[in-house]
PDB file of C-alpha atoms in Angstrom:
ATOM      1  CA  UNK A   1       8.086 -10.635  -6.788  1.00  0.00           C
ATOM      2  CA  UNK A   2       6.239  -9.321  -3.775  1.00  0.00           C
ATOM      3  CA  UNK A   3       2.959  -7.449  -3.849  1.00  0.00           C
ATOM      4  CA  UNK A   4       2.092  -4.932  -1.188  1.00  0.00           C
ATOM      5  CA  UNK A   5      -0.496  -2.539   0.170  1.00  0.00           C
ATOM      6  CA  UNK A   6       0.322   0.779   1.820  1.00  0.00           C
ATOM      7  CA  UNK A   7      -2.179   2.910   3.692  1.00  0.00           C
ATOM      8  CA  UNK A   8      -2.283   6.666   3.679  1.00  0.00           C
ATOM      9  CA  UNK A   9      -4.839   9.335   4.339  1.00  0.00           C
ATOM     10  CA  UNK A  10      -5.861  11.277   1.257  1.00  0.00           C
ATOM     11  CA  UNK A  11      -5.840  14.484   3.271  1.00  0.00           C
ATOM     12  CA  UNK A  12      -2.204  14.090   4.367  1.00  0.00           C
ATOM     13  CA  UNK A  13      -0.593  12.469   1.295  1.00  0.00           C
ATOM     14  CA  UNK A  14      -2.865  10.616  -1.087  1.00  0.00           C
ATOM     15  CA  UNK A  15      -2.834   9.123  -4.546  1.00  0.00           C
ATOM     16  CA  UNK A  16      -3.230  12.496  -6.260  1.00  0.00           C
ATOM     17  CA  UNK A  17      -0.188  13.805  -4.382  1.00  0.00           C
ATOM     18  CA  UNK A  18       1.869  10.778  -5.420  1.00  0.00           C
ATOM     19  CA  UNK A  19       0.879  11.315  -9.062  1.00  0.00           C
ATOM     20  CA  UNK A  20       1.550  15.060  -8.895  1.00  0.00           C
ATOM     21  CA  UNK A  21       5.004  14.499  -7.364  1.00  0.00           C
ATOM     22  CA  UNK A  22       5.923  11.585  -9.630  1.00  0.00           C
ATOM     23  CA  UNK A  23       6.912   9.597  -6.548  1.00  0.00           C
ATOM     24  CA  UNK A  24       7.853   9.944  -2.923  1.00  0.00           C
ATOM     25  CA  UNK A  25       9.960   8.522  -0.158  1.00  0.00           C
ATOM     26  CA  UNK A  26       7.629   6.287   1.876  1.00  0.00           C
ATOM     27  CA  UNK A  27       9.065   7.162   5.237  1.00  0.00           C
ATOM     28  CA  UNK A  28       7.968   7.747   8.788  1.00  0.00           C
ATOM     29  CA  UNK A  29       6.744   4.167   9.305  1.00  0.00           C
ATOM     30  CA  UNK A  30       7.268   3.449  12.997  1.00  0.00           C
ATOM     31  CA  UNK A  31       5.726   0.028  13.444  1.00  0.00           C
ATOM     32  CA  UNK A  32       8.027  -2.992  13.572  1.00  0.00           C
ATOM     33  CA  UNK A  33       5.751  -5.286  11.530  1.00  0.00           C
ATOM     34  CA  UNK A  34       5.183  -2.633   8.846  1.00  0.00           C
ATOM     35  CA  UNK A  35       8.920  -1.839   8.746  1.00  0.00           C
ATOM     36  CA  UNK A  36       9.634  -5.540   8.230  1.00  0.00           C
ATOM     37  CA  UNK A  37       7.414  -5.426   5.139  1.00  0.00           C
ATOM     38  CA  UNK A  38       9.203  -2.310   3.863  1.00  0.00           C
ATOM     39  CA  UNK A  39      12.522  -4.168   4.203  1.00  0.00           C
ATOM     40  CA  UNK A  40      11.108  -7.036   2.113  1.00  0.00           C
ATOM     41  CA  UNK A  41      10.087  -4.770  -0.793  1.00  0.00           C
ATOM     42  CA  UNK A  42      12.188  -4.961  -3.960  1.00  0.00           C
ATOM     43  CA  UNK A  43      12.500  -2.506  -6.832  1.00  0.00           C
ATOM     44  CA  UNK A  44       9.705  -3.197  -9.313  1.00  0.00           C
ATOM     45  CA  UNK A  45       7.269  -4.693  -6.807  1.00  0.00           C
ATOM     46  CA  UNK A  46       3.679  -3.444  -7.301  1.00  0.00           C
ATOM     47  CA  UNK A  47       1.972  -1.666  -4.403  1.00  0.00           C
ATOM     48  CA  UNK A  48      -1.710  -0.938  -3.870  1.00  0.00           C
ATOM     49  CA  UNK A  49      -2.266   2.539  -2.478  1.00  0.00           C
ATOM     50  CA  UNK A  50      -5.139   2.486  -0.008  1.00  0.00           C
ATOM     51  CA  UNK A  51      -6.801   5.615   1.371  1.00  0.00           C
ATOM     52  CA  UNK A  52      -7.738   5.136   4.992  1.00  0.00           C
ATOM     53  CA  UNK A  53      -9.767   7.716   6.848  1.00  0.00           C
ATOM     54  CA  UNK A  54     -12.995   8.803   5.184  1.00  0.00           C
ATOM     55  CA  UNK A  55     -12.382   7.085   1.808  1.00  0.00           C
ATOM     56  CA  UNK A  56     -11.503   3.548   2.959  1.00  0.00           C
ATOM     57  CA  UNK A  57     -10.628   2.319  -0.540  1.00  0.00           C
ATOM     58  CA  UNK A  58      -7.734   1.099  -2.662  1.00  0.00           C
ATOM     59  CA  UNK A  59      -7.332   3.736  -5.359  1.00  0.00           C
ATOM     60  CA  UNK A  60      -4.140   3.133  -7.319  1.00  0.00           C
ATOM     61  CA  UNK A  61      -1.110   1.026  -8.094  1.00  0.00           C
ATOM     62  CA  UNK A  62       2.385   2.263  -7.371  1.00  0.00           C
ATOM     63  CA  UNK A  63       5.756   0.576  -7.925  1.00  0.00           C
ATOM     64  CA  UNK A  64       8.733   0.308  -5.612  1.00  0.00           C
ATOM     65  CA  UNK A  65      11.381   2.421  -7.329  1.00  0.00           C
ATOM     66  CA  UNK A  66      14.074   1.824  -4.720  1.00  0.00           C
ATOM     67  CA  UNK A  67      14.299  -0.779  -1.997  1.00  0.00           C
ATOM     68  CA  UNK A  68      14.699  -0.004   1.690  1.00  0.00           C
ATOM     69  CA  UNK A  69      17.261   2.403   3.059  1.00  0.00           C
ATOM     70  CA  UNK A  70      17.689   3.811   6.566  1.00  0.00           C
ATOM     71  CA  UNK A  71      15.057   6.302   7.748  1.00  0.00           C
ATOM     72  CA  UNK A  72      16.526   8.043  10.756  1.00  0.00           C
ATOM     73  CA  UNK A  73      17.992   6.136  13.629  1.00  0.00           C
ATOM     74  CA  UNK A  74      16.973   2.979  15.441  1.00  0.00           C
ATOM     75  CA  UNK A  75      16.722   0.704  12.395  1.00  0.00           C
ATOM     76  CA  UNK A  76      13.677   2.253  10.682  1.00  0.00           C
ATOM     77  CA  UNK A  77      13.591   2.176   6.869  1.00  0.00           C
ATOM     78  CA  UNK A  78      11.886   3.851   3.920  1.00  0.00           C
ATOM     79  CA  UNK A  79      11.348   2.931   0.263  1.00  0.00           C
ATOM     80  CA  UNK A  80      10.738   5.083  -2.797  1.00  0.00           C
ATOM     81  CA  UNK A  81       7.334   4.664  -4.422  1.00  0.00           C
ATOM     82  CA  UNK A  82       6.304   5.938  -7.833  1.00  0.00           C
ATOM     83  CA  UNK A  83       2.791   5.923  -9.290  1.00  0.00           C
ATOM     84  CA  UNK A  84       2.031   3.317 -11.956  1.00  0.00           C
ATOM     85  CA  UNK A  85      -1.694   3.639 -12.665  1.00  0.00           C
ATOM     86  CA  UNK A  86      -4.969   4.431 -10.961  1.00  0.00           C
ATOM     87  CA  UNK A  87      -7.354   1.558 -10.371  1.00  0.00           C
ATOM     88  CA  UNK A  88     -10.237   1.560 -12.854  1.00  0.00           C
ATOM     89  CA  UNK A  89     -12.516   2.287  -9.888  1.00  0.00           C
ATOM     90  CA  UNK A  90     -11.832   2.543  -6.152  1.00  0.00           C
ATOM     91  CA  UNK A  91     -12.137  -0.751  -4.278  1.00  0.00           C
ATOM     92  CA  UNK A  92     -13.827   0.008  -0.986  1.00  0.00           C
ATOM     93  CA  UNK A  93     -13.156  -1.663   2.314  1.00  0.00           C
ATOM     94  CA  UNK A  94     -16.754  -2.901   2.271  1.00  0.00           C
ATOM     95  CA  UNK A  95     -16.188  -4.554  -1.124  1.00  0.00           C
ATOM     96  CA  UNK A  96     -12.996  -6.168   0.142  1.00  0.00           C
ATOM     97  CA  UNK A  97     -14.731  -7.522   3.242  1.00  0.00           C
ATOM     98  CA  UNK A  98     -17.573  -8.883   1.075  1.00  0.00           C
ATOM     99  CA  UNK A  99     -15.174 -10.793  -1.212  1.00  0.00           C
ATOM    100  CA  UNK A 100     -14.531 -14.378  -0.066  1.00  0.00           C
ATOM    101  CA  UNK A 101     -11.162 -14.504  -1.860  1.00  0.00           C
ATOM    102  CA  UNK A 102      -9.955 -11.691   0.448  1.00  0.00           C
ATOM    103  CA  UNK A 103     -11.078 -13.165   3.768  1.00  0.00           C
ATOM    104  CA  UNK A 104      -7.481 -13.899   4.853  1.00  0.00           C
ATOM    105  CA  UNK A 105      -5.963 -10.690   3.510  1.00  0.00           C
ATOM    106  CA  UNK A 106      -3.398  -9.269   5.951  1.00  0.00           C
ATOM    107  CA  UNK A 107      -4.908  -5.775   5.821  1.00  0.00           C
ATOM    108  CA  UNK A 108      -8.302  -7.117   6.837  1.00  0.00           C
ATOM    109  CA  UNK A 109      -6.867  -9.242   9.651  1.00  0.00           C
ATOM    110  CA  UNK A 110      -4.520  -6.508  10.982  1.00  0.00           C
ATOM    111  CA  UNK A 111      -6.422  -3.368  10.115  1.00  0.00           C
ATOM    112  CA  UNK A 112      -4.024  -0.996  11.904  1.00  0.00           C
ATOM    113  CA  UNK A 113      -0.981  -2.137   9.911  1.00  0.00           C
ATOM    114  CA  UNK A 114       0.132   0.581   7.451  1.00  0.00           C
ATOM    115  CA  UNK A 115       2.177  -1.706   5.162  1.00  0.00           C
ATOM    116  CA  UNK A 116       1.164  -5.291   4.439  1.00  0.00           C
ATOM    117  CA  UNK A 117       1.767  -8.069   1.915  1.00  0.00           C
ATOM    118  CA  UNK A 118      -0.828  -9.016  -0.696  1.00  0.00           C
ATOM    119  CA  UNK A 119      -0.907 -12.486  -2.252  1.00  0.00           C
ATOM    120  CA  UNK A 120      -1.153 -12.921  -6.025  1.00  0.00           C
ATOM    121  CA  UNK A 121      -4.735 -14.226  -5.661  1.00  0.00           C
ATOM    122  CA  UNK A 122      -5.720 -11.260  -3.472  1.00  0.00           C
ATOM    123  CA  UNK A 123      -4.132  -8.846  -5.938  1.00  0.00           C
ATOM    124  CA  UNK A 124      -6.061 -10.391  -8.821  1.00  0.00           C
ATOM    125  CA  UNK A 125      -9.320 -10.227  -6.839  1.00  0.00           C
ATOM    126  CA  UNK A 126      -8.852  -6.519  -6.056  1.00  0.00           C
ATOM    127  CA  UNK A 127      -8.011  -5.660  -9.660  1.00  0.00           C
ATOM    128  CA  UNK A 128     -11.082  -7.630 -10.819  1.00  0.00           C
ATOM    129  CA  UNK A 129     -13.335  -5.721  -8.409  1.00  0.00           C
ATOM    130  CA  UNK A 130     -11.906  -2.427  -9.697  1.00  0.00           C
ATOM    131  CA  UNK A 131     -12.756  -3.410 -13.289  1.00  0.00           C
ATOM    132  CA  UNK A 132     -16.413  -4.283 -12.579  1.00  0.00           C
TER     133      UNK A 132
END
């Protein structure tokens, strides 16, 4: 099972929108590295939803409801995400950067990447921070 993080801006399509809609097609990703991660997602994989922009925090957990399918031409793909649960509390970027267990996290090393993998240890660390 993979674990993932997707970035979005709350103002354009955030966690509350995902919950309201009951899910969405995660499309429009036009970065080769991020698209590679979308292709690797499998139905049932958990996904952290991270608000970039002003919030800069992980706010909820979604699930991959359907694996990758074509998104337009030129080999781009999309997946279907559905909300699972909100995090107990937002986990800010500052908290992530201050956590030694997250020092090698892909999102922190490649901050412009909109879709990235999360290791099991990183996942556990983020969930623990949210529960504090």
